[in-house]
mmCIF file of C-alpha atoms in Angstrom:
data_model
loop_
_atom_site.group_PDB
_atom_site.id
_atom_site.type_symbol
_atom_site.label_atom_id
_atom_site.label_comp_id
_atom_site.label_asym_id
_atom_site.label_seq_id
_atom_site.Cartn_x
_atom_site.Cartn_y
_atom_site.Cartn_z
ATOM 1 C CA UNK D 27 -80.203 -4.010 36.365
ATOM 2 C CA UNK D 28 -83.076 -1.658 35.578
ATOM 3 C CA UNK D 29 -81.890 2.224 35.220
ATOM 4 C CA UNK D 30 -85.602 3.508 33.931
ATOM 5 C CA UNK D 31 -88.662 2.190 34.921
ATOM 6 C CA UNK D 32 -91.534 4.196 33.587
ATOM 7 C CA UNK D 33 -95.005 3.328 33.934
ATOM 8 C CA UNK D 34 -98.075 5.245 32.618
ATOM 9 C CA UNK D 35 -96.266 7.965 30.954
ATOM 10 C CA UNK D 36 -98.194 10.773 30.349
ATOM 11 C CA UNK D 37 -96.791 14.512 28.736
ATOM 12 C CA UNK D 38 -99.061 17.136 26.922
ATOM 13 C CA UNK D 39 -98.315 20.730 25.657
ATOM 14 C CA UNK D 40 -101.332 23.438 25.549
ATOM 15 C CA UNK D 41 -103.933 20.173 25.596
ATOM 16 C CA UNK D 42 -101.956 17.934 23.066
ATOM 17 C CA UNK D 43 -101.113 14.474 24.039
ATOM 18 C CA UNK D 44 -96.998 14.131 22.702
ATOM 19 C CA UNK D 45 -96.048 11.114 24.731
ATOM 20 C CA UNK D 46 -98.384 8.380 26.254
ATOM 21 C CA UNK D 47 -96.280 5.636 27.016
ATOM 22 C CA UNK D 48 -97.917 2.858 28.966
ATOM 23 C CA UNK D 49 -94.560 1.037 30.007
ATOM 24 C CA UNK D 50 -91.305 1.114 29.665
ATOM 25 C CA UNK D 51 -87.641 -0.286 31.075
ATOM 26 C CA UNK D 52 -84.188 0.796 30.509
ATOM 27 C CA UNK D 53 -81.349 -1.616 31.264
ATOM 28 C CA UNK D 54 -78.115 -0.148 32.598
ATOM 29 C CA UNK D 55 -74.635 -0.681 31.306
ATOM 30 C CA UNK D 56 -76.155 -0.933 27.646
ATOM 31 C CA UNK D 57 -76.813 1.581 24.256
ATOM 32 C CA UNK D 58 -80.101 1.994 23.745
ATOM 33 C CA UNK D 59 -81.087 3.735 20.235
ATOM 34 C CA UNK D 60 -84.403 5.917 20.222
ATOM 35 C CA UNK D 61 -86.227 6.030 17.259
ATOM 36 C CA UNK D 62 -88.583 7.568 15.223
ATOM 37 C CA UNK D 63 -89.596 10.717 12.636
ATOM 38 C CA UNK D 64 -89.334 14.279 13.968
ATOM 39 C CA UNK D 65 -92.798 14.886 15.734
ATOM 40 C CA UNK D 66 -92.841 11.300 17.391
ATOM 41 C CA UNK D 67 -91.806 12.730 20.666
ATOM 42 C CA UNK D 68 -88.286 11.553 21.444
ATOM 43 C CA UNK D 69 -86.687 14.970 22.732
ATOM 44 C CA UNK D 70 -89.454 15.250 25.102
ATOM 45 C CA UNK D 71 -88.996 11.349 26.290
ATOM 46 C CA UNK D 72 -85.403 12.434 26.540
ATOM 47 C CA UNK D 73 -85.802 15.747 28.545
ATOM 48 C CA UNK D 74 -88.201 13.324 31.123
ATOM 49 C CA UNK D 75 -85.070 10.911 31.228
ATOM 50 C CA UNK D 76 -82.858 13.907 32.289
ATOM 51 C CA UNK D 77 -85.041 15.045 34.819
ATOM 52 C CA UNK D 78 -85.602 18.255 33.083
ATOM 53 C CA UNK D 79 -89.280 18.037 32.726
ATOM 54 C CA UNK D 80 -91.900 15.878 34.653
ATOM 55 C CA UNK D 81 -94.815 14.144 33.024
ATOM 56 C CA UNK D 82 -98.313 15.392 33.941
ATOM 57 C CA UNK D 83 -98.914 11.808 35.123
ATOM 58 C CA UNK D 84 -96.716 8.381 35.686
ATOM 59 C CA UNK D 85 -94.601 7.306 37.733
ATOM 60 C CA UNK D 86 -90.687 6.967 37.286
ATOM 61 C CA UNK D 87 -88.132 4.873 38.813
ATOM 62 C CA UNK D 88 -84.067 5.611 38.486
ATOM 63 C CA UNK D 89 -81.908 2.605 39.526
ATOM 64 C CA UNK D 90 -85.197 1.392 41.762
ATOM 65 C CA UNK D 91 -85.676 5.018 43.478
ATOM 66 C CA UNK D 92 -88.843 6.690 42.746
ATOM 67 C CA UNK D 93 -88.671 10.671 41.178
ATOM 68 C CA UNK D 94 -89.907 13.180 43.109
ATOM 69 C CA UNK D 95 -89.413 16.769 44.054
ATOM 70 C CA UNK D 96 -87.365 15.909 46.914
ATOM 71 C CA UNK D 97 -84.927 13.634 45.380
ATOM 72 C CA UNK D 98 -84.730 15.017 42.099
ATOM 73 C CA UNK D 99 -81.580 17.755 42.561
ATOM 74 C CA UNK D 100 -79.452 14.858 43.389
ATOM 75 C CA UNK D 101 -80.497 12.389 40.503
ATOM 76 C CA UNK D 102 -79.746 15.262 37.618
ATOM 77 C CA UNK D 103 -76.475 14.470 38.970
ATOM 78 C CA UNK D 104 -76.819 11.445 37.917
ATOM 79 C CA UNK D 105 -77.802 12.256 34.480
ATOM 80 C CA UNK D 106 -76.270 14.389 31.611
ATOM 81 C CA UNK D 107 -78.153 15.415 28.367
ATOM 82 C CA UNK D 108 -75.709 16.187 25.021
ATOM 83 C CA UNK D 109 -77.762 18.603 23.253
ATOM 84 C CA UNK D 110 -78.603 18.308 19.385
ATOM 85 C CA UNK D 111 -76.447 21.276 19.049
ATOM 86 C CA UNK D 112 -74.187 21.904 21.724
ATOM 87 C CA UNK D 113 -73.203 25.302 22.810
ATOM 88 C CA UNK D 114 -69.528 26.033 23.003
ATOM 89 C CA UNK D 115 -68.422 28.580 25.443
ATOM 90 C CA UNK D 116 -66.017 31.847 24.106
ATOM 91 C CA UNK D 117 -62.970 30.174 26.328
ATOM 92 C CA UNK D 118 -60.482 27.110 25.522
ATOM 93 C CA UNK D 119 -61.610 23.419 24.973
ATOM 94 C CA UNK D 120 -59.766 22.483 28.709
ATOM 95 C CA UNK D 121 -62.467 25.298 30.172
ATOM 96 C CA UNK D 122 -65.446 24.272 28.358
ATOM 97 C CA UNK D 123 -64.902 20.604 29.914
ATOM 98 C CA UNK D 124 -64.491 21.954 33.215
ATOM 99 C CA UNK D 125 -67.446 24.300 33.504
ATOM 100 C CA UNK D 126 -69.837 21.654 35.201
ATOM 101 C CA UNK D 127 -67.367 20.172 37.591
ATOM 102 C CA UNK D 128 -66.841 24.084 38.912
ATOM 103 C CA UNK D 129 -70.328 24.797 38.958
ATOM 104 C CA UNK D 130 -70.497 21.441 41.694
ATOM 105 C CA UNK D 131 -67.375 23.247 43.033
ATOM 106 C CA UNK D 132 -65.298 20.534 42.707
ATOM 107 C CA UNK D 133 -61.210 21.013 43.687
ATOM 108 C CA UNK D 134 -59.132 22.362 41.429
ATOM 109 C CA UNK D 135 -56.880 19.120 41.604
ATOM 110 C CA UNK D 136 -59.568 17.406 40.955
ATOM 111 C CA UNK D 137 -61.117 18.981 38.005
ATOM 112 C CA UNK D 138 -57.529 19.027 36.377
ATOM 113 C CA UNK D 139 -57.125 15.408 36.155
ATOM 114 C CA UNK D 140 -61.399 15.048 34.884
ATOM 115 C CA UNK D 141 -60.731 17.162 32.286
ATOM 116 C CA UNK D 142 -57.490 15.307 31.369
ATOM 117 C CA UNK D 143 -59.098 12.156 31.425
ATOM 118 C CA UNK D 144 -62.194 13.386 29.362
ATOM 119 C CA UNK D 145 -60.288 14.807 26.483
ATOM 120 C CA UNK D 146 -58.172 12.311 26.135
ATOM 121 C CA UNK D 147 -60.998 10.306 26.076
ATOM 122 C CA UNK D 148 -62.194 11.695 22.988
ATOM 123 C CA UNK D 149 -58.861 12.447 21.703
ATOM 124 C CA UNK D 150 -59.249 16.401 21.844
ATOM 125 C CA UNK D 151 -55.766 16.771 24.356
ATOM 126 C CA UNK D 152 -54.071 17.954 22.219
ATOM 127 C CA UNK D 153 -56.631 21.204 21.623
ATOM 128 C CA UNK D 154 -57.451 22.086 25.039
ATOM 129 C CA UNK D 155 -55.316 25.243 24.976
ATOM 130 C CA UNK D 156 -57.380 26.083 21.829
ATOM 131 C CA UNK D 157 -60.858 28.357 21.661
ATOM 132 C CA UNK D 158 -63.581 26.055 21.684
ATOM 133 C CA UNK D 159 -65.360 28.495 18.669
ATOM 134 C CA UNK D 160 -62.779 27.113 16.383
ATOM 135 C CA UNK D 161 -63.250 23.564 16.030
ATOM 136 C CA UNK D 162 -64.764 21.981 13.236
ATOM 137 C CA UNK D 163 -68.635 20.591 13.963
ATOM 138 C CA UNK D 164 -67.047 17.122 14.627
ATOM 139 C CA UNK D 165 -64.704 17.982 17.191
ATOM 140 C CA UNK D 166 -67.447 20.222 18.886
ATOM 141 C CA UNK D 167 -69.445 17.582 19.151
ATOM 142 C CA UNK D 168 -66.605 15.510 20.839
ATOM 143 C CA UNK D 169 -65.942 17.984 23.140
ATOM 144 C CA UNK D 170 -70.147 18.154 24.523
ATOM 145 C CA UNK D 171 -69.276 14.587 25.314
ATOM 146 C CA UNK D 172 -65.859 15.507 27.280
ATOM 147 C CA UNK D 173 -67.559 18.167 29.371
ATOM 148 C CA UNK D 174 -70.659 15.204 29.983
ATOM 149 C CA UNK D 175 -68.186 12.849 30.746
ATOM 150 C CA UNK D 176 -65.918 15.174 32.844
ATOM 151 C CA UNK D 177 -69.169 14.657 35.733
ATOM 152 C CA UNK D 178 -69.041 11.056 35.585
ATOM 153 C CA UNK D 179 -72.640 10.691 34.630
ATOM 154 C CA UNK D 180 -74.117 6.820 35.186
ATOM 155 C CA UNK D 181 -76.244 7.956 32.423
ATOM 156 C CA UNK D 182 -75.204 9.644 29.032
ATOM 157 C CA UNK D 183 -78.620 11.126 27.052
ATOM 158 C CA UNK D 184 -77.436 12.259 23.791
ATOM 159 C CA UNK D 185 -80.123 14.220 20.853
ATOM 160 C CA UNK D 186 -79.171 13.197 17.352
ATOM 161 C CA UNK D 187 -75.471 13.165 18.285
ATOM 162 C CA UNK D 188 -74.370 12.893 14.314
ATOM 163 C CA UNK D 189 -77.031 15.187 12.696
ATOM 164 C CA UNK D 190 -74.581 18.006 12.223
ATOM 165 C CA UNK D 191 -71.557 16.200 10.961
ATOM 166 C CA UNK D 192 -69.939 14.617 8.051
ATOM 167 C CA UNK D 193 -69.226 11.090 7.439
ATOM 168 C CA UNK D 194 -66.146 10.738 8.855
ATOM 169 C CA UNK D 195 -67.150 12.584 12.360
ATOM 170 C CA UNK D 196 -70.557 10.604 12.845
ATOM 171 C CA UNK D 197 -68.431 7.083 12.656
ATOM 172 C CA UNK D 198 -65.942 8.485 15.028
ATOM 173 C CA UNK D 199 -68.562 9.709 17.379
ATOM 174 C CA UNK D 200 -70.094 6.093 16.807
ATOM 175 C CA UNK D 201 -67.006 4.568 18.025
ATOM 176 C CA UNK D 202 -66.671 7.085 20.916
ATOM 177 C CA UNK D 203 -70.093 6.384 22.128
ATOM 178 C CA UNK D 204 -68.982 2.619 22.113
ATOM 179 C CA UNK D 205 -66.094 2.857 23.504
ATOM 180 C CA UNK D 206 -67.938 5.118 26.914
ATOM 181 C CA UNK D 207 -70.160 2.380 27.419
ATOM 182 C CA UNK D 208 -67.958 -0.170 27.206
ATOM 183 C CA UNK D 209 -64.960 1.241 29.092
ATOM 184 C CA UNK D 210 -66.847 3.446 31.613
ATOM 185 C CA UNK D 211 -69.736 0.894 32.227
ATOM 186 C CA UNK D 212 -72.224 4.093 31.521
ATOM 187 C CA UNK D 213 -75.856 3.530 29.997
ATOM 188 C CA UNK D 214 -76.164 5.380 27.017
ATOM 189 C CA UNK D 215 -79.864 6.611 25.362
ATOM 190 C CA UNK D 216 -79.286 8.368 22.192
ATOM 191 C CA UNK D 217 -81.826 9.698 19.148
ATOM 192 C CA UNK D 218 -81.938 9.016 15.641
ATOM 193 C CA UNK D 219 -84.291 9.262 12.908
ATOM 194 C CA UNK D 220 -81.726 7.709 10.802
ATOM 195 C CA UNK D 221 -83.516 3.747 10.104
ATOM 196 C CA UNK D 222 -79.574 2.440 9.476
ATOM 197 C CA UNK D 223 -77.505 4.156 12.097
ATOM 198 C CA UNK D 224 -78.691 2.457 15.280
ATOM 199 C CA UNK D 225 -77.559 -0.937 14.222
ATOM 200 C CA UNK D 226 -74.152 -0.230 13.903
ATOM 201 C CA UNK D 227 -74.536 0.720 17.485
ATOM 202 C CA UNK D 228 -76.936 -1.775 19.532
ATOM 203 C CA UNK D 229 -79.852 -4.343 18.875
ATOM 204 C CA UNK D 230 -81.950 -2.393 21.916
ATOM 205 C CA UNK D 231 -84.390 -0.001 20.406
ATOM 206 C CA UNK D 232 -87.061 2.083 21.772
ATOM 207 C CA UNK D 233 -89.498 3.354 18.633
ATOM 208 C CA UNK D 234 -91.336 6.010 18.837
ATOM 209 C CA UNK D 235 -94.493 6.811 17.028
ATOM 210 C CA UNK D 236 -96.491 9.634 17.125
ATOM 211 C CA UNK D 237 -95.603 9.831 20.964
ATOM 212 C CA UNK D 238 -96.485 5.970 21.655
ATOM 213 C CA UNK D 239 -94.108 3.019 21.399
ATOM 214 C CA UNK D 240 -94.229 0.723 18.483
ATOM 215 C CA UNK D 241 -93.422 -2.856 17.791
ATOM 216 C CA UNK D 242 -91.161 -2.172 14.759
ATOM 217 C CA UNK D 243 -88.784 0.661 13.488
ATOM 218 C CA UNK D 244 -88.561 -0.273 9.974
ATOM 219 C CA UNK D 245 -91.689 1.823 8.730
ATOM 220 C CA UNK D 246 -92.071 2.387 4.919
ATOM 221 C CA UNK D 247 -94.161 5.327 4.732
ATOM 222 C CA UNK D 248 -94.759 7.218 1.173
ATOM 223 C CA UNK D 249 -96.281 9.859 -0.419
ATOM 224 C CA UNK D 250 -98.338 8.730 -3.448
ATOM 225 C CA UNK D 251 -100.072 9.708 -6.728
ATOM 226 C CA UNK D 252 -102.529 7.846 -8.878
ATOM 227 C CA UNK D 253 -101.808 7.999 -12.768
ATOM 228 C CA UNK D 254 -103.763 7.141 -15.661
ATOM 229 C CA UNK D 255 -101.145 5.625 -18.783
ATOM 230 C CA UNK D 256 -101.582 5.596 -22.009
ATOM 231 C CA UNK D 257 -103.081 2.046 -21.977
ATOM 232 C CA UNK D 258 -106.158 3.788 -19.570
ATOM 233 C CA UNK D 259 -104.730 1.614 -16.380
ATOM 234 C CA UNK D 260 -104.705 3.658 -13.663
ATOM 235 C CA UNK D 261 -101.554 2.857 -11.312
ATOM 236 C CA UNK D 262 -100.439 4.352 -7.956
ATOM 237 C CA UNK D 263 -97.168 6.248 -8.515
ATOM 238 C CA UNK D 264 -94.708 6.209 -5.296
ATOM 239 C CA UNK D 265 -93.496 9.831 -5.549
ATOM 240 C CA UNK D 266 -89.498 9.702 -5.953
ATOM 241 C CA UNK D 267 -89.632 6.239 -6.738
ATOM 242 C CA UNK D 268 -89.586 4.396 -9.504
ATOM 243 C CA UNK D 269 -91.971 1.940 -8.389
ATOM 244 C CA UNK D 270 -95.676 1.928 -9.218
ATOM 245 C CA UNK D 271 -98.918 -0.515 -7.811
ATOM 246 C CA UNK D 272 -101.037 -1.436 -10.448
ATOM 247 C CA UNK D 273 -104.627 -2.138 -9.793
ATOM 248 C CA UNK D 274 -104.498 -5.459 -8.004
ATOM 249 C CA UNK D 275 -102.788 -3.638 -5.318
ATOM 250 C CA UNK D 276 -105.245 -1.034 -4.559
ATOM 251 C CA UNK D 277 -108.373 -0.777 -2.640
ATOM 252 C CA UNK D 278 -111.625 0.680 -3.715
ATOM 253 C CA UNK D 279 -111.332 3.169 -1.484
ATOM 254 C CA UNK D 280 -107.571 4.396 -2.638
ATOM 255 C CA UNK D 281 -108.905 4.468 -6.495
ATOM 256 C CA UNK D 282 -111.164 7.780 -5.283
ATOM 257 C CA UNK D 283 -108.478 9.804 -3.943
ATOM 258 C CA UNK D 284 -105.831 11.360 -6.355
ATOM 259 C CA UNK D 285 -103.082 11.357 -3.749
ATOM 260 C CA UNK D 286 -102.392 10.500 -0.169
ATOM 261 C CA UNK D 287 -99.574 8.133 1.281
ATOM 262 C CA UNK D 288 -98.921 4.966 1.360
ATOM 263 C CA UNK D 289 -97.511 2.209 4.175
ATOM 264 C CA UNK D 290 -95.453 -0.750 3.185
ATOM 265 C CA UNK D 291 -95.434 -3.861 6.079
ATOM 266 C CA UNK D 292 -91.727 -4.521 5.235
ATOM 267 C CA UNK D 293 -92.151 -8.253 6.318
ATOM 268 C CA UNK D 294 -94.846 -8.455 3.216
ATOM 269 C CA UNK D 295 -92.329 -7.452 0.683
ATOM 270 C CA UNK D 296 -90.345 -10.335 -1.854
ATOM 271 C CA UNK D 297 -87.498 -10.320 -3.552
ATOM 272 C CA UNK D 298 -86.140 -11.954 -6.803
ATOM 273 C CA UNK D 299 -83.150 -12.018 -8.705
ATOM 274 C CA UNK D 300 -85.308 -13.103 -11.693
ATOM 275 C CA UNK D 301 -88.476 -11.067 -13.445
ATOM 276 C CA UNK D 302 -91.494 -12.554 -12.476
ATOM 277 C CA UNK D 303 -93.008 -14.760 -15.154
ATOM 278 C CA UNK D 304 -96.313 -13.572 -14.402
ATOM 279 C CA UNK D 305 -98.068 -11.307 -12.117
ATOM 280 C CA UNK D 306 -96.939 -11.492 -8.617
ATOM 281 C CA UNK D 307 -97.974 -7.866 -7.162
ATOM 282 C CA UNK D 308 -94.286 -7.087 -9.217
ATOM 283 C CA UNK D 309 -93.770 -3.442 -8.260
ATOM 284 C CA UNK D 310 -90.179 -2.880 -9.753
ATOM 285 C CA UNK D 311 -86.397 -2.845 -8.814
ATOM 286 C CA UNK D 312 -84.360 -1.863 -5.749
ATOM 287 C CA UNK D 313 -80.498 -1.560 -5.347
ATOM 288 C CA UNK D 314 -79.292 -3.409 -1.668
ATOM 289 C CA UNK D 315 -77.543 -0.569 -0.365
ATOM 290 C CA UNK D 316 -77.460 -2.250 3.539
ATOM 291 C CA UNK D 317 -77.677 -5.570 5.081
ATOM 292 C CA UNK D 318 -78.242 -6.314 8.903
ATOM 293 C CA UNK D 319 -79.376 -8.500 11.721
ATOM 294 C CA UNK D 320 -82.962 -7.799 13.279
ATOM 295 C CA UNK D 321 -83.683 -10.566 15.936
ATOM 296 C CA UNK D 322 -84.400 -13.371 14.497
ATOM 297 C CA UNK D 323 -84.803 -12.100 10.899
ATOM 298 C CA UNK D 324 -82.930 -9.912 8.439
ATOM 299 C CA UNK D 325 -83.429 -6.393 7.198
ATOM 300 C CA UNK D 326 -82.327 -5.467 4.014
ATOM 301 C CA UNK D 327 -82.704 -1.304 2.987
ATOM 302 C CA UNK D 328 -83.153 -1.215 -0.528
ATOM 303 C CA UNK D 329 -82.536 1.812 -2.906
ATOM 304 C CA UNK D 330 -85.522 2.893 -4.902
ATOM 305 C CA UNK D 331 -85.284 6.555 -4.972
ATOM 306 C CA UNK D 332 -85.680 6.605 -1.210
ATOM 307 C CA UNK D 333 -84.954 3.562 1.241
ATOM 308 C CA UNK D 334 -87.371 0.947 1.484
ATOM 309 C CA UNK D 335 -86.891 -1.689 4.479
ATOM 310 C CA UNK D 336 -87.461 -5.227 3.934
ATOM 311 C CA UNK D 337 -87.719 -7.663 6.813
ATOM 312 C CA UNK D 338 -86.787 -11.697 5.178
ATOM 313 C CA UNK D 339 -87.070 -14.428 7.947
ATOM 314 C CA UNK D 340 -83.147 -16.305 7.976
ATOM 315 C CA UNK D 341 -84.009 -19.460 6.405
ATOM 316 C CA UNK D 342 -85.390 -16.794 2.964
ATOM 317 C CA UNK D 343 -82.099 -14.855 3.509
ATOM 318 C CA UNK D 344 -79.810 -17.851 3.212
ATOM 319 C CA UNK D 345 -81.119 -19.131 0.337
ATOM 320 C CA UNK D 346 -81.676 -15.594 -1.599
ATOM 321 C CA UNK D 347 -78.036 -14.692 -0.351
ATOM 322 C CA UNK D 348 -78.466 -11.056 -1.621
ATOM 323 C CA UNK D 349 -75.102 -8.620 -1.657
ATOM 324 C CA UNK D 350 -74.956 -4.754 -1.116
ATOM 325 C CA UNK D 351 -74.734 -3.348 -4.231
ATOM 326 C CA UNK D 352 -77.289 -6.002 -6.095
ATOM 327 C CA UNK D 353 -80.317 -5.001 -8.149
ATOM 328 C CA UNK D 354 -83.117 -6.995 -7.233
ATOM 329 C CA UNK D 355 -86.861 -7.306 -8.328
ATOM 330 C CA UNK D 356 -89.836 -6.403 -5.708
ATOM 331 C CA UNK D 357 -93.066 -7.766 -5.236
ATOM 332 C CA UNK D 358 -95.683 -6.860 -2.720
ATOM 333 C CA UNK D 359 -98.230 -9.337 -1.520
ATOM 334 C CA UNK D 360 -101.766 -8.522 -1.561
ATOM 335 C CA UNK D 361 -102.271 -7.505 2.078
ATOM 336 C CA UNK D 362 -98.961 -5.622 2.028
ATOM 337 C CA UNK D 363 -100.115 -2.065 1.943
ATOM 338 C CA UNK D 364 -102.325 0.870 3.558
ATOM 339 C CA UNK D 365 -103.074 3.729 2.370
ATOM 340 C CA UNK D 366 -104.446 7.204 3.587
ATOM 341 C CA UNK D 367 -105.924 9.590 1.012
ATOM 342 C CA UNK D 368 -106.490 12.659 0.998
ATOM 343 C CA UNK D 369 -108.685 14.542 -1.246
ATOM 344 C CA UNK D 370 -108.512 17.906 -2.864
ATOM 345 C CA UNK D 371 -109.807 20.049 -0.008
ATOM 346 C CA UNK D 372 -107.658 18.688 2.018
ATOM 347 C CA UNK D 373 -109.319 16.662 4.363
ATOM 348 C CA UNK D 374 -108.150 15.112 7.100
ATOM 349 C CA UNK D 375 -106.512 11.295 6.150
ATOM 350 C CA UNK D 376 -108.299 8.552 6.704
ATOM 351 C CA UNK D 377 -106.558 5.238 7.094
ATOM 352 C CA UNK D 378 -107.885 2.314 4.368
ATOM 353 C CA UNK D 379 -106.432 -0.892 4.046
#
């Protein structure tokens, strides 16, 4: 079943276009990951999903009902949106999970056993006596998903739900999250700009991009410097990387500009165990630090000063067999990159490929 339908999605601020999304679907029961850098519009797709702001133009479907004025009271109902950072009320844990279900003045009885249920859902019972304002970030965060859960949302929207929290925390809000969908049957959208987070959660991804959806949510995108060495070759430093394009790999155009950044198509990139024995667009070395399924191919995220993805169809992953923790040699073939400079008064980038 369909929970979202959306269809010519339109949202601007003060004449800027942040979200033009042509079409796109939800499916209920199901965690949905939504991608993409800060900027690409996925807190505003998210406030549209909760029903807290409309789009100047499109046309929305929730679980096959259209959204309009009239209806639209009764659908937030429907809905609840976990805030990046949640704000905790100056009262105990047990009150701070009950404050929807009395503003929908729901019985006392009632609201008892909900908040019961909720914490022990996230395994806070045993602090609901205790002031909300003194729990760690991890167990604040578990309780804005008790007091969501306490209204028996079909829908749980939560913003970067493991920004603000350790290691420990985000896994055990990972688990959490699986454990609502599975257990309560409730659709979950959540945001990330993390590239290896989401698939520890779900294979259904919604990328973002500059306020349009995109095709893939492995982008490599670096800043870049061009070098002259000693020899008089001029090479294309990736800044905090290790890695540098020699002249093969650049374009006329990207030889003119001193700096500018760079794109990587991760599904052009090879990898060796071996040093080339002679030039194959060799850019340097990468440490596996991750390993997972993407549809029908693999991505590995490499370690080279910052995380590089690199998509390998199955039958190149079987017979590389690459571990985490392996140092392996990169190459880039020749239509691999794209590149927008930028020149010293600071134009505006233009893309070159």
């Amino acid at each position: 079943m369909i929970v979202y339908s959306l269809r010519n999605i339109l949202q601007r601020y003060a004449e800027q276009t942040v979200l033009d999304i042509d079409r796109l679907d939800i499916e209920s029961g199901h965690i949905h990951a939504l991608l993409g850098a800060n900027g690409a519009g996925k807190t505003t797709l998210l406030e549209i999903l909760a029903f807290l702001s409309s789009p100047v133009q499109g046309k929305i479907l929730f679980q096959g009902q259209q959204v309009e004025t009239s209806n639209l009271q009764r659908l937030r109902e429907k809905v609840v949106l976990v805030d990046q950072h949640p704000v905790m009320f100056s009262c105990s844990v047990a009150e701070n999970v009950g404050y929807g279900l009395r503003i929908r003045k729901t019985g006392k009885k009632t609201r008892e056993k909900e908040i019961e249920k909720a914490l022990e859902l996230v395994d806070l019972g045993r602090y609901k006596k205790k002031n909300a304002k003194e729990l760690s970030g991890g167990e604040k965060q578990r309780l804005a998903l008790a007091r969501a859960l306490a209204l028996s949302p079909d829908v749980l929207l939560c913003d970067e739900p493991t920004a603000n929290v350790d290691l420990a925390n985000s896994r055990s809000i990972e688990a959490l999250l699986k454990r609502i969908c599975a257990e309560l049957q409730t659709t979950i959208v959540f945001t990330s700009h993390d590239r290896m987070q989401p698939a520890t959660l779900t294979d259904r991804h919604i990328i973002l991009e500059k306020g349009r959806i995109t095709t893939t949510r492995y982008q490599n995108s670096f800043r870049y410097r061009l070098q002259q060495k000693e020899t008089g070759e001029t090479v294309c430093r990736l800044e905090n990387t290790s890695l540098e394009l020699h002249r093969e790999a650049l374009t006329a155009d990207s030889l003119t500009r001193a700096r500018g950044r760079i794109s990587i198509n991760p599904e052009k990139v090879v990898l060796r165990r071996e040093k080339a024995k002679r030039d194959t667009g060799e850019i340097g070395r990468g440490v596996v630090l991750a390993i997972m399924t993407e549809q029908n191919k693999v991505c590995l995220i490499l370690d080279i000063g910052v995380p590089l993805s690199v998509l390998l169809p199955q039958e190149v992953y079987q017979q590389l067999k690459p571990a985490v923790g392996e140092r392996l040699y990169i190459s880039l073939a020749l239509d691999a990159c794209s590149f927008e400079g930028e020149n010293a008064e600071g134009d505006s980038p233009k893309r070159r490929r």
